[in-house]
mmCIF file of C-alpha atoms and ligand atoms in Angstrom:
data_model
loop_
_atom_site.group_PDB
_atom_site.id
_atom_site.type_symbol
_atom_site.label_atom_id
_atom_site.label_comp_id
_atom_site.label_asym_id
_atom_site.label_seq_id
_atom_site.Cartn_x
_atom_site.Cartn_y
_atom_site.Cartn_z
ATOM 1 C CA MET A 1 -0.127 0.776 0.135
ATOM 2 C CA GLY A 2 2.781 2.420 0.564
ATOM 3 C CA ARG A 3 3.076 4.799 3.489
ATOM 4 C CA SER A 4 1.307 8.432 3.757
ATOM 5 C CA PRO A 5 3.262 11.713 2.419
ATOM 6 C CA ALA A 6 5.244 13.672 5.172
ATOM 7 C CA PHE A 7 3.127 15.955 5.818
ATOM 8 C CA SER A 8 6.330 18.797 4.925
ATOM 9 C CA LYS A 9 6.238 17.223 1.202
ATOM 10 C CA VAL A 10 2.258 18.312 1.804
ATOM 11 C CA ARG A 11 2.625 21.124 3.310
ATOM 12 C CA SER A 12 5.213 22.503 0.393
ATOM 13 C CA VAL A 13 3.409 21.155 -2.671
ATOM 14 C CA THR A 14 0.188 22.930 -1.155
ATOM 15 C CA ARG A 15 1.544 26.008 1.179
ATOM 16 C CA ILE A 16 1.378 29.644 -0.926
ATOM 17 C CA PRO A 17 4.377 31.183 -0.210
ATOM 18 C CA ALA A 18 4.300 34.210 2.830
ATOM 19 C CA GLY A 19 5.005 37.706 1.952
ATOM 20 C CA GLY A 20 3.126 38.238 -1.720
ATOM 21 C CA ARG A 21 6.165 39.291 -3.518
ATOM 22 C CA SER A 22 5.086 37.035 -6.610
ATOM 23 C CA ARG A 23 1.224 36.176 -8.422
ATOM 24 C CA VAL A 24 -0.795 33.398 -8.036
ATOM 25 C CA ASP A 25 -1.601 32.265 -10.797
ATOM 26 C CA LEU A 26 -4.486 29.189 -10.417
ATOM 27 C CA ARG A 27 -4.136 28.076 -14.535
ATOM 28 C CA LYS A 28 -0.647 26.936 -13.378
ATOM 29 C CA ARG A 29 -1.670 24.530 -10.128
ATOM 30 C CA ASP A 30 -3.197 21.243 -10.532
ATOM 31 C CA THR A 31 -6.665 20.361 -9.872
ATOM 32 C CA ASP A 32 -5.211 16.711 -10.085
ATOM 33 C CA ASP A 33 -2.803 15.648 -7.674
ATOM 34 C CA SER A 34 0.017 13.779 -9.154
ATOM 35 C CA ILE A 35 2.724 13.772 -6.562
ATOM 36 C CA LEU A 36 1.617 13.029 -3.129
ATOM 37 C CA PHE A 37 -0.703 9.589 -3.927
ATOM 38 C CA ARG A 38 0.632 7.348 -6.398
ATOM 39 C CA ASP A 39 -3.182 5.884 -6.629
ATOM 40 C CA LYS A 40 -6.332 5.976 -5.198
ATOM 41 C CA ASP A 41 -5.802 3.170 -2.733
ATOM 42 C CA GLN A 42 -3.153 4.672 -1.090
ATOM 43 C CA ALA A 43 -4.784 7.934 -0.654
ATOM 44 C CA LEU A 44 -8.147 5.642 0.833
ATOM 45 C CA VAL A 45 -5.494 4.315 3.641
ATOM 46 C CA SER A 46 -3.870 7.663 4.130
ATOM 47 C CA LEU A 47 -6.907 8.699 4.643
ATOM 48 C CA ASP A 48 -8.698 6.554 7.523
ATOM 49 C CA ALA A 49 -5.610 5.660 9.241
ATOM 50 C CA ASP A 50 -5.009 10.145 9.584
ATOM 51 C CA ALA A 51 -9.493 10.248 10.654
ATOM 52 C CA GLN A 52 -8.104 7.830 12.702
ATOM 53 C CA ARG A 53 -4.738 9.831 14.444
ATOM 54 C CA ILE A 54 -6.811 12.480 14.375
ATOM 55 C CA ASP A 55 -9.923 12.305 16.995
ATOM 56 C CA VAL A 56 -7.119 10.619 19.444
ATOM 57 C CA LEU A 57 -5.547 13.892 19.400
ATOM 58 C CA GLN A 58 -8.860 15.738 19.303
ATOM 59 C CA ASP A 59 -9.605 13.791 22.278
ATOM 60 C CA ALA A 60 -6.467 15.149 24.125
ATOM 61 C CA LEU A 61 -7.285 18.739 22.522
ATOM 62 C CA PHE A 62 -10.169 18.941 24.263
ATOM 63 C CA ALA A 63 -9.157 17.085 27.930
ATOM 64 C CA ALA A 64 -6.292 19.301 28.079
ATOM 65 C CA GLN A 65 -7.691 22.689 27.022
ATOM 66 C CA ALA A 66 -4.820 24.447 25.546
ATOM 67 C CA GLY A 67 -4.869 25.428 22.670
ATOM 68 C CA SER A 68 -7.846 25.230 19.827
ATOM 69 C CA LEU A 69 -7.144 24.485 15.783
ATOM 70 C CA LEU A 70 -9.047 26.869 13.330
ATOM 71 C CA VAL A 71 -10.393 25.342 9.765
ATOM 72 C CA VAL A 72 -10.925 27.352 6.948
ATOM 73 C CA LEU A 73 -12.879 25.911 3.842
ATOM 74 C CA GLN A 74 -13.052 27.973 1.150
ATOM 75 C CA GLY A 75 -13.229 27.238 -2.661
ATOM 76 C CA ILE A 76 -15.866 27.072 -5.607
ATOM 77 C CA ASP A 77 -19.029 25.828 -5.432
ATOM 78 C CA THR A 78 -18.789 21.764 -5.914
ATOM 79 C CA SER A 79 -15.452 22.025 -4.753
ATOM 80 C CA GLY A 80 -15.847 19.740 -1.730
ATOM 81 C CA LYS A 81 -16.416 22.153 1.364
ATOM 82 C CA ASP A 82 -18.517 18.916 3.322
ATOM 83 C CA GLY A 83 -16.888 16.105 1.467
ATOM 84 C CA VAL A 84 -13.640 17.588 3.299
ATOM 85 C CA THR A 85 -15.691 18.207 6.094
ATOM 86 C CA LYS A 86 -17.277 14.376 6.741
ATOM 87 C CA ALA A 87 -14.223 12.202 5.275
ATOM 88 C CA VAL A 88 -11.613 14.000 7.608
ATOM 89 C CA PHE A 89 -13.590 14.686 11.221
ATOM 90 C CA ARG A 90 -15.503 10.846 10.533
ATOM 91 C CA TYR A 91 -14.001 9.785 13.735
ATOM 92 C CA THR A 92 -14.344 12.255 15.708
ATOM 93 C CA SER A 93 -16.353 12.757 18.430
ATOM 94 C CA PRO A 94 -18.576 16.058 17.999
ATOM 95 C CA LEU A 95 -18.134 17.356 21.736
ATOM 96 C CA GLY A 96 -14.961 19.293 20.246
ATOM 97 C CA VAL A 97 -15.074 19.899 17.041
ATOM 98 C CA ARG A 98 -17.939 22.551 15.935
ATOM 99 C CA VAL A 99 -18.515 23.117 12.090
ATOM 100 C CA HIS A 100 -20.049 26.729 11.119
ATOM 101 C CA PRO A 101 -21.370 27.273 7.475
ATOM 102 C CA PHE A 102 -21.266 31.157 6.550
ATOM 103 C CA GLY A 103 -23.355 31.843 4.607
ATOM 104 C CA ARG A 104 -25.395 35.538 3.038
ATOM 105 C CA PRO A 105 -25.062 37.394 6.152
ATOM 106 C CA SER A 106 -28.183 38.404 8.312
ATOM 107 C CA GLU A 107 -30.160 41.957 8.767
ATOM 108 C CA MET A 108 -28.124 42.090 12.071
ATOM 109 C CA GLU A 109 -24.756 40.680 10.923
ATOM 110 C CA LEU A 110 -24.961 43.014 7.982
ATOM 111 C CA ALA A 111 -25.123 46.087 10.766
ATOM 112 C CA HIS A 112 -21.720 44.816 12.287
ATOM 113 C CA ASP A 113 -18.593 44.893 10.987
ATOM 114 C CA TYR A 114 -18.039 41.244 8.400
ATOM 115 C CA LEU A 115 -15.926 39.930 11.472
ATOM 116 C CA TRP A 116 -18.084 40.342 14.747
ATOM 117 C CA ARG A 117 -19.798 37.188 12.980
ATOM 118 C CA ILE A 118 -16.452 35.732 12.431
ATOM 119 C CA HIS A 119 -15.525 35.734 15.360
ATOM 120 C CA GLN A 120 -17.676 34.577 17.600
ATOM 121 C CA ALA A 121 -17.684 31.737 16.272
ATOM 122 C CA VAL A 122 -13.451 31.014 16.888
ATOM 123 C CA PRO A 123 -13.622 27.840 18.222
ATOM 124 C CA ARG A 124 -13.292 27.779 22.575
ATOM 125 C CA ARG A 125 -10.343 26.143 23.790
ATOM 126 C CA GLY A 126 -9.815 22.198 23.100
ATOM 127 C CA HIS A 127 -11.666 22.843 20.177
ATOM 128 C CA ILE A 128 -11.883 22.117 16.739
ATOM 129 C CA ALA A 129 -13.368 24.904 14.603
ATOM 130 C CA VAL A 130 -14.261 23.513 10.672
ATOM 131 C CA PHE A 131 -15.360 26.970 8.530
ATOM 132 C CA ASN A 132 -17.735 26.100 5.791
ATOM 133 C CA ARG A 133 -17.333 29.428 4.201
ATOM 134 C CA SER A 134 -15.836 32.006 5.692
ATOM 135 C CA HIS A 135 -14.610 35.896 6.349
ATOM 136 C CA TYR A 136 -12.754 35.319 2.940
ATOM 137 C CA GLU A 137 -16.677 35.479 1.801
ATOM 138 C CA ASP A 138 -15.627 39.568 2.492
ATOM 139 C CA VAL A 139 -13.018 39.167 -0.178
ATOM 140 C CA LEU A 140 -14.990 36.793 -2.863
ATOM 141 C CA VAL A 141 -18.301 37.277 -3.845
ATOM 142 C CA VAL A 142 -18.280 40.115 -2.154
ATOM 143 C CA ARG A 143 -15.074 41.594 -4.508
ATOM 144 C CA VAL A 144 -16.664 39.793 -7.827
ATOM 145 C CA ARG A 145 -20.052 40.884 -7.487
ATOM 146 C CA ASN A 146 -19.187 44.255 -5.928
ATOM 147 C CA LEU A 147 -21.929 44.217 -2.879
ATOM 148 C CA ALA A 148 -18.919 46.457 -1.215
ATOM 149 C CA PRO A 149 -17.116 49.549 -2.802
ATOM 150 C CA ARG A 150 -14.064 48.803 -4.179
ATOM 151 C CA ASP A 151 -11.779 50.925 -2.196
ATOM 152 C CA ARG A 152 -13.123 49.241 1.006
ATOM 153 C CA VAL A 153 -12.694 45.688 -0.451
ATOM 154 C CA ASP A 154 -9.216 46.440 -0.690
ATOM 155 C CA GLU A 155 -8.353 47.207 2.675
ATOM 156 C CA ARG A 156 -9.912 43.582 3.997
ATOM 157 C CA TYR A 157 -6.896 42.052 3.459
ATOM 158 C CA GLU A 158 -4.597 43.268 5.605
ATOM 159 C CA GLN A 159 -7.631 43.014 8.663
ATOM 160 C CA ILE A 160 -8.101 39.759 7.572
ATOM 161 C CA ASN A 161 -3.975 39.606 8.285
ATOM 162 C CA GLU A 162 -4.104 41.018 11.550
ATOM 163 C CA PHE A 163 -7.790 40.035 12.988
ATOM 164 C CA GLU A 164 -5.535 36.298 11.907
ATOM 165 C CA ARG A 165 -2.265 36.687 13.677
ATOM 166 C CA HIS A 166 -4.341 37.817 16.577
ATOM 167 C CA LEU A 167 -6.188 34.482 16.964
ATOM 168 C CA VAL A 168 -2.776 32.790 16.353
ATOM 169 C CA ALA A 169 -1.388 35.287 18.902
ATOM 170 C CA ASN A 170 -4.001 34.113 21.887
ATOM 171 C CA GLY A 171 -3.505 30.030 21.090
ATOM 172 C CA THR A 172 -5.768 29.041 17.994
ATOM 173 C CA ARG A 173 -3.844 27.752 15.382
ATOM 174 C CA VAL A 174 -5.689 28.433 11.538
ATOM 175 C CA LEU A 175 -5.347 25.929 8.797
ATOM 176 C CA LYS A 176 -6.916 27.265 5.250
ATOM 177 C CA LEU A 177 -7.211 25.441 2.540
ATOM 178 C CA MET A 178 -8.173 26.212 -0.505
ATOM 179 C CA LEU A 179 -9.802 23.165 -3.083
ATOM 180 C CA HIS A 180 -9.474 23.848 -6.359
ATOM 181 C CA VAL A 181 -10.825 21.900 -9.279
ATOM 182 C CA SER A 182 -11.390 22.382 -12.909
ATOM 183 C CA HIS A 183 -14.241 24.140 -14.384
ATOM 184 C CA GLU A 184 -14.372 20.631 -16.762
ATOM 185 C CA GLU A 185 -14.884 19.106 -12.677
ATOM 186 C CA GLN A 186 -17.286 21.147 -11.794
ATOM 187 C CA GLY A 187 -19.679 21.344 -15.006
ATOM 188 C CA ARG A 188 -19.946 17.573 -14.502
ATOM 189 C CA ARG A 189 -20.498 17.840 -10.646
ATOM 190 C CA LEU A 190 -23.602 20.741 -11.141
ATOM 191 C CA LYS A 191 -24.695 18.009 -13.992
ATOM 192 C CA GLU A 192 -24.676 15.256 -11.788
ATOM 193 C CA ARG A 193 -26.638 17.322 -9.016
ATOM 194 C CA LEU A 194 -29.301 17.229 -11.385
ATOM 195 C CA GLU A 195 -29.157 13.844 -12.479
ATOM 196 C CA ARG A 196 -29.324 11.851 -8.857
ATOM 197 C CA PRO A 197 -32.352 12.404 -7.312
ATOM 198 C CA GLU A 198 -30.865 12.674 -3.697
ATOM 199 C CA LYS A 199 -28.562 15.911 -4.904
ATOM 200 C CA ARG A 200 -31.065 17.687 -6.418
ATOM 201 C CA TRP A 201 -30.901 19.706 -3.156
ATOM 202 C CA LYS A 202 -27.764 20.668 -3.413
ATOM 203 C CA PHE A 203 -28.542 22.426 -6.338
ATOM 204 C CA ASN A 204 -29.509 26.060 -6.466
ATOM 205 C CA PRO A 205 -29.856 27.583 -9.745
ATOM 206 C CA ASP A 206 -27.012 30.764 -8.293
ATOM 207 C CA ASP A 207 -24.261 28.643 -9.112
ATOM 208 C CA LEU A 208 -25.112 28.588 -12.692
ATOM 209 C CA ALA A 209 -25.044 32.291 -12.435
ATOM 210 C CA ASP A 210 -21.274 32.095 -10.008
ATOM 211 C CA ARG A 211 -20.037 29.934 -12.849
ATOM 212 C CA GLN A 212 -20.585 32.820 -16.200
ATOM 213 C CA LEU A 213 -18.719 33.903 -12.764
ATOM 214 C CA TRP A 214 -15.776 31.699 -13.616
ATOM 215 C CA ASP A 215 -12.839 33.904 -14.561
ATOM 216 C CA GLU A 216 -13.282 37.003 -12.030
ATOM 217 C CA TYR A 217 -13.817 34.197 -9.011
ATOM 218 C CA GLN A 218 -10.525 33.526 -9.939
ATOM 219 C CA GLU A 219 -8.973 36.197 -10.175
ATOM 220 C CA ALA A 220 -10.855 37.000 -6.576
ATOM 221 C CA TYR A 221 -9.407 33.612 -5.377
ATOM 222 C CA GLU A 222 -5.295 34.650 -6.445
ATOM 223 C CA ILE A 223 -5.636 37.900 -4.552
ATOM 224 C CA MET A 224 -6.798 36.422 -1.786
ATOM 225 C CA LEU A 225 -3.713 33.357 -2.009
ATOM 226 C CA ARG A 226 -1.242 36.494 -2.251
ATOM 227 C CA SER A 227 -2.778 38.896 0.054
ATOM 228 C CA CYS A 228 -3.560 36.471 2.433
ATOM 229 C CA SER A 229 -0.958 33.660 3.183
ATOM 230 C CA THR A 230 1.060 34.711 5.967
ATOM 231 C CA LYS A 231 3.583 33.084 8.111
ATOM 232 C CA HIS A 232 1.222 32.738 11.322
ATOM 233 C CA ALA A 233 -1.703 31.266 9.114
ATOM 234 C CA PRO A 234 -0.772 30.420 5.230
ATOM 235 C CA TRP A 235 -3.123 29.409 2.401
ATOM 236 C CA HIS A 236 -3.413 25.490 1.204
ATOM 237 C CA VAL A 237 -3.851 25.292 -2.463
ATOM 238 C CA ILE A 238 -6.076 21.509 -2.246
ATOM 239 C CA PRO A 239 -6.129 19.664 -5.830
ATOM 240 C CA ALA A 240 -9.641 18.587 -6.206
ATOM 241 C CA ASP A 241 -10.853 17.121 -9.996
ATOM 242 C CA SER A 242 -10.176 13.485 -7.245
ATOM 243 C CA LYS A 243 -12.618 13.321 -3.486
ATOM 244 C CA THR A 244 -10.407 10.856 -2.438
ATOM 245 C CA ARG A 245 -7.153 12.873 -2.409
ATOM 246 C CA ARG A 246 -8.854 16.122 -2.250
ATOM 247 C CA ASP A 247 -9.951 14.632 1.410
ATOM 248 C CA ALA A 248 -6.551 12.479 1.940
ATOM 249 C CA ILE A 249 -4.694 15.829 1.137
ATOM 250 C CA ALA A 250 -6.592 17.956 3.695
ATOM 251 C CA ALA A 251 -6.574 15.008 6.525
ATOM 252 C CA ARG A 252 -2.155 15.622 5.777
ATOM 253 C CA LEU A 253 -2.613 18.573 7.594
ATOM 254 C CA VAL A 254 -5.098 18.972 9.446
ATOM 255 C CA LEU A 255 -2.984 15.989 11.089
ATOM 256 C CA ALA A 256 -0.282 18.240 10.588
ATOM 257 C CA GLU A 257 -1.079 20.911 12.724
ATOM 258 C CA LEU A 258 -2.710 18.373 15.567
ATOM 259 C CA GLU A 259 0.378 16.680 15.473
ATOM 260 C CA ASP A 260 2.653 20.197 15.856
ATOM 261 C CA MET A 261 0.166 21.543 18.478
ATOM 262 C CA SER A 262 0.479 17.640 20.216
ATOM 263 C CA PRO A 263 -1.744 17.776 22.761
ATOM 264 C CA THR A 264 -1.308 16.058 26.015
ATOM 265 C CA TYR A 265 -3.575 14.655 29.076
ATOM 266 C CA PRO A 266 -3.492 17.308 32.079
ATOM 267 C CA ASP A 267 -1.856 16.872 35.638
ATOM 268 C CA PRO A 268 -5.329 15.179 36.983
ATOM 269 C CA GLY A 269 -3.665 16.244 40.138
ATOM 270 C CA TYR A 270 -3.926 13.797 42.142
ATOM 271 C CA ARG A 271 -1.950 9.848 42.712
ATOM 272 C CA PRO A 272 -4.881 7.473 40.880
ATOM 273 C CA ASP A 273 -3.625 4.886 44.558
ATOM 274 C CA GLN A 274 -5.337 7.724 47.352
ATOM 275 C CA PHE A 275 -8.255 6.941 45.734
ATOM 276 C CA GLN A 276 -10.567 3.400 47.018
ATOM 277 C CA ILE A 277 -13.096 2.646 45.186
ATOM 278 C CA ASP A 278 -15.383 -0.183 46.723
HETATM 279 P P1 ADP B 301 -22.984 26.407 0.153
HETATM 280 O O1 ADP B 301 -23.123 27.137 -1.534
HETATM 281 O O2 ADP B 301 -22.082 27.026 0.784
HETATM 282 O O3 ADP B 301 -23.760 24.733 0.434
HETATM 283 P P2 ADP B 301 -25.382 27.830 0.479
HETATM 284 O O4 ADP B 301 -26.378 27.611 -0.315
HETATM 285 O O5 ADP B 301 -25.760 28.733 2.153
HETATM 286 O O6 ADP B 301 -24.354 27.426 1.034
HETATM 287 O O7 ADP B 301 -23.992 29.515 -0.593
HETATM 288 C C1 ADP B 301 -23.631 30.461 0.700
HETATM 289 C C2 ADP B 301 -23.564 31.231 0.095
HETATM 290 O O8 ADP B 301 -23.993 32.735 0.440
HETATM 291 C C3 ADP B 301 -22.601 31.444 -1.586
HETATM 292 O O9 ADP B 301 -23.642 31.534 -2.099
HETATM 293 C C4 ADP B 301 -22.092 32.494 -0.801
HETATM 294 O O10 ADP B 301 -21.097 32.930 -1.084
HETATM 295 C C5 ADP B 301 -22.564 33.335 0.153
HETATM 296 N N1 ADP B 301 -22.271 34.291 1.486
HETATM 297 C C6 ADP B 301 -21.386 33.702 2.269
HETATM 298 N N2 ADP B 301 -20.277 34.926 2.882
HETATM 299 C C7 ADP B 301 -21.155 35.930 1.765
HETATM 300 C C8 ADP B 301 -20.997 37.553 2.231
HETATM 301 N N3 ADP B 301 -20.182 37.387 3.291
HETATM 302 N N4 ADP B 301 -21.500 38.738 1.885
HETATM 303 C C9 ADP B 301 -22.516 37.535 1.170
HETATM 304 N N5 ADP B 301 -22.905 36.395 0.714
HETATM 305 C C10 ADP B 301 -22.312 35.563 1.628
#
């Protein structure tokens, strides 16, 4: 079966360099992994082993209450944000994992600054939070659909970097994953949503309007990746045309973060032999 690719390799293949010096060109980035996993079977085995280990470390993180992990998932419609969440956390107890989908802001949310709703959902100590869409929508859909003046959007990249720096400085690790699918693959997945009765609920005619704006979205993603990949919270681009490989790569990156945190069970403050239970 073969072993999983090393964390350092997965990180170096997917990570966008910090500093924003060079332009990010998504057309030059694979939407199909040909480097990390030799074949689908290897990806399946790696994913399953990593998901089990993620559960073990999450349990220790929950007990230690020492830090927290925020996983930010972004990607165009059908890129697999739900799929990654289900696969990576398939063994993880719901006690310590919270999933937060961010849709169109409510009236109350719009009456506040755009980070207000986000900050309320960041993980408490000992928890993992998964953001299905995030504050990055405020430089993606908002930019592409001109929902705010362009100069206000341009100011947000630095504001977001500062916000994430604040989270990291206060004990939350921030792992940002962009799921990168091709135009053709998105077309296939949208068709499948119409054809398969159990997938029809996922189809939204608005997705077709967004598909018409493909180039504009790709450009907005490129600007986001270049502007907001920082040392404290780098962006990772995951090839997402193959679901199994996509999930396996995401699991490696989540596990790498948890291994770095190396949570340990706290000292209970007593010796077990102090007590006798009849
Ligand atoms: P999904 O498409 O992720 O399955 P929804 O159907 O609820 O979930 O879609 C969420 C929608 O909310 C997307 O079209 C997204 O662009 C939009 N959205 C998210 N955040 C914002 C925001 N800050 N401003 C405007 N629209 C947003």
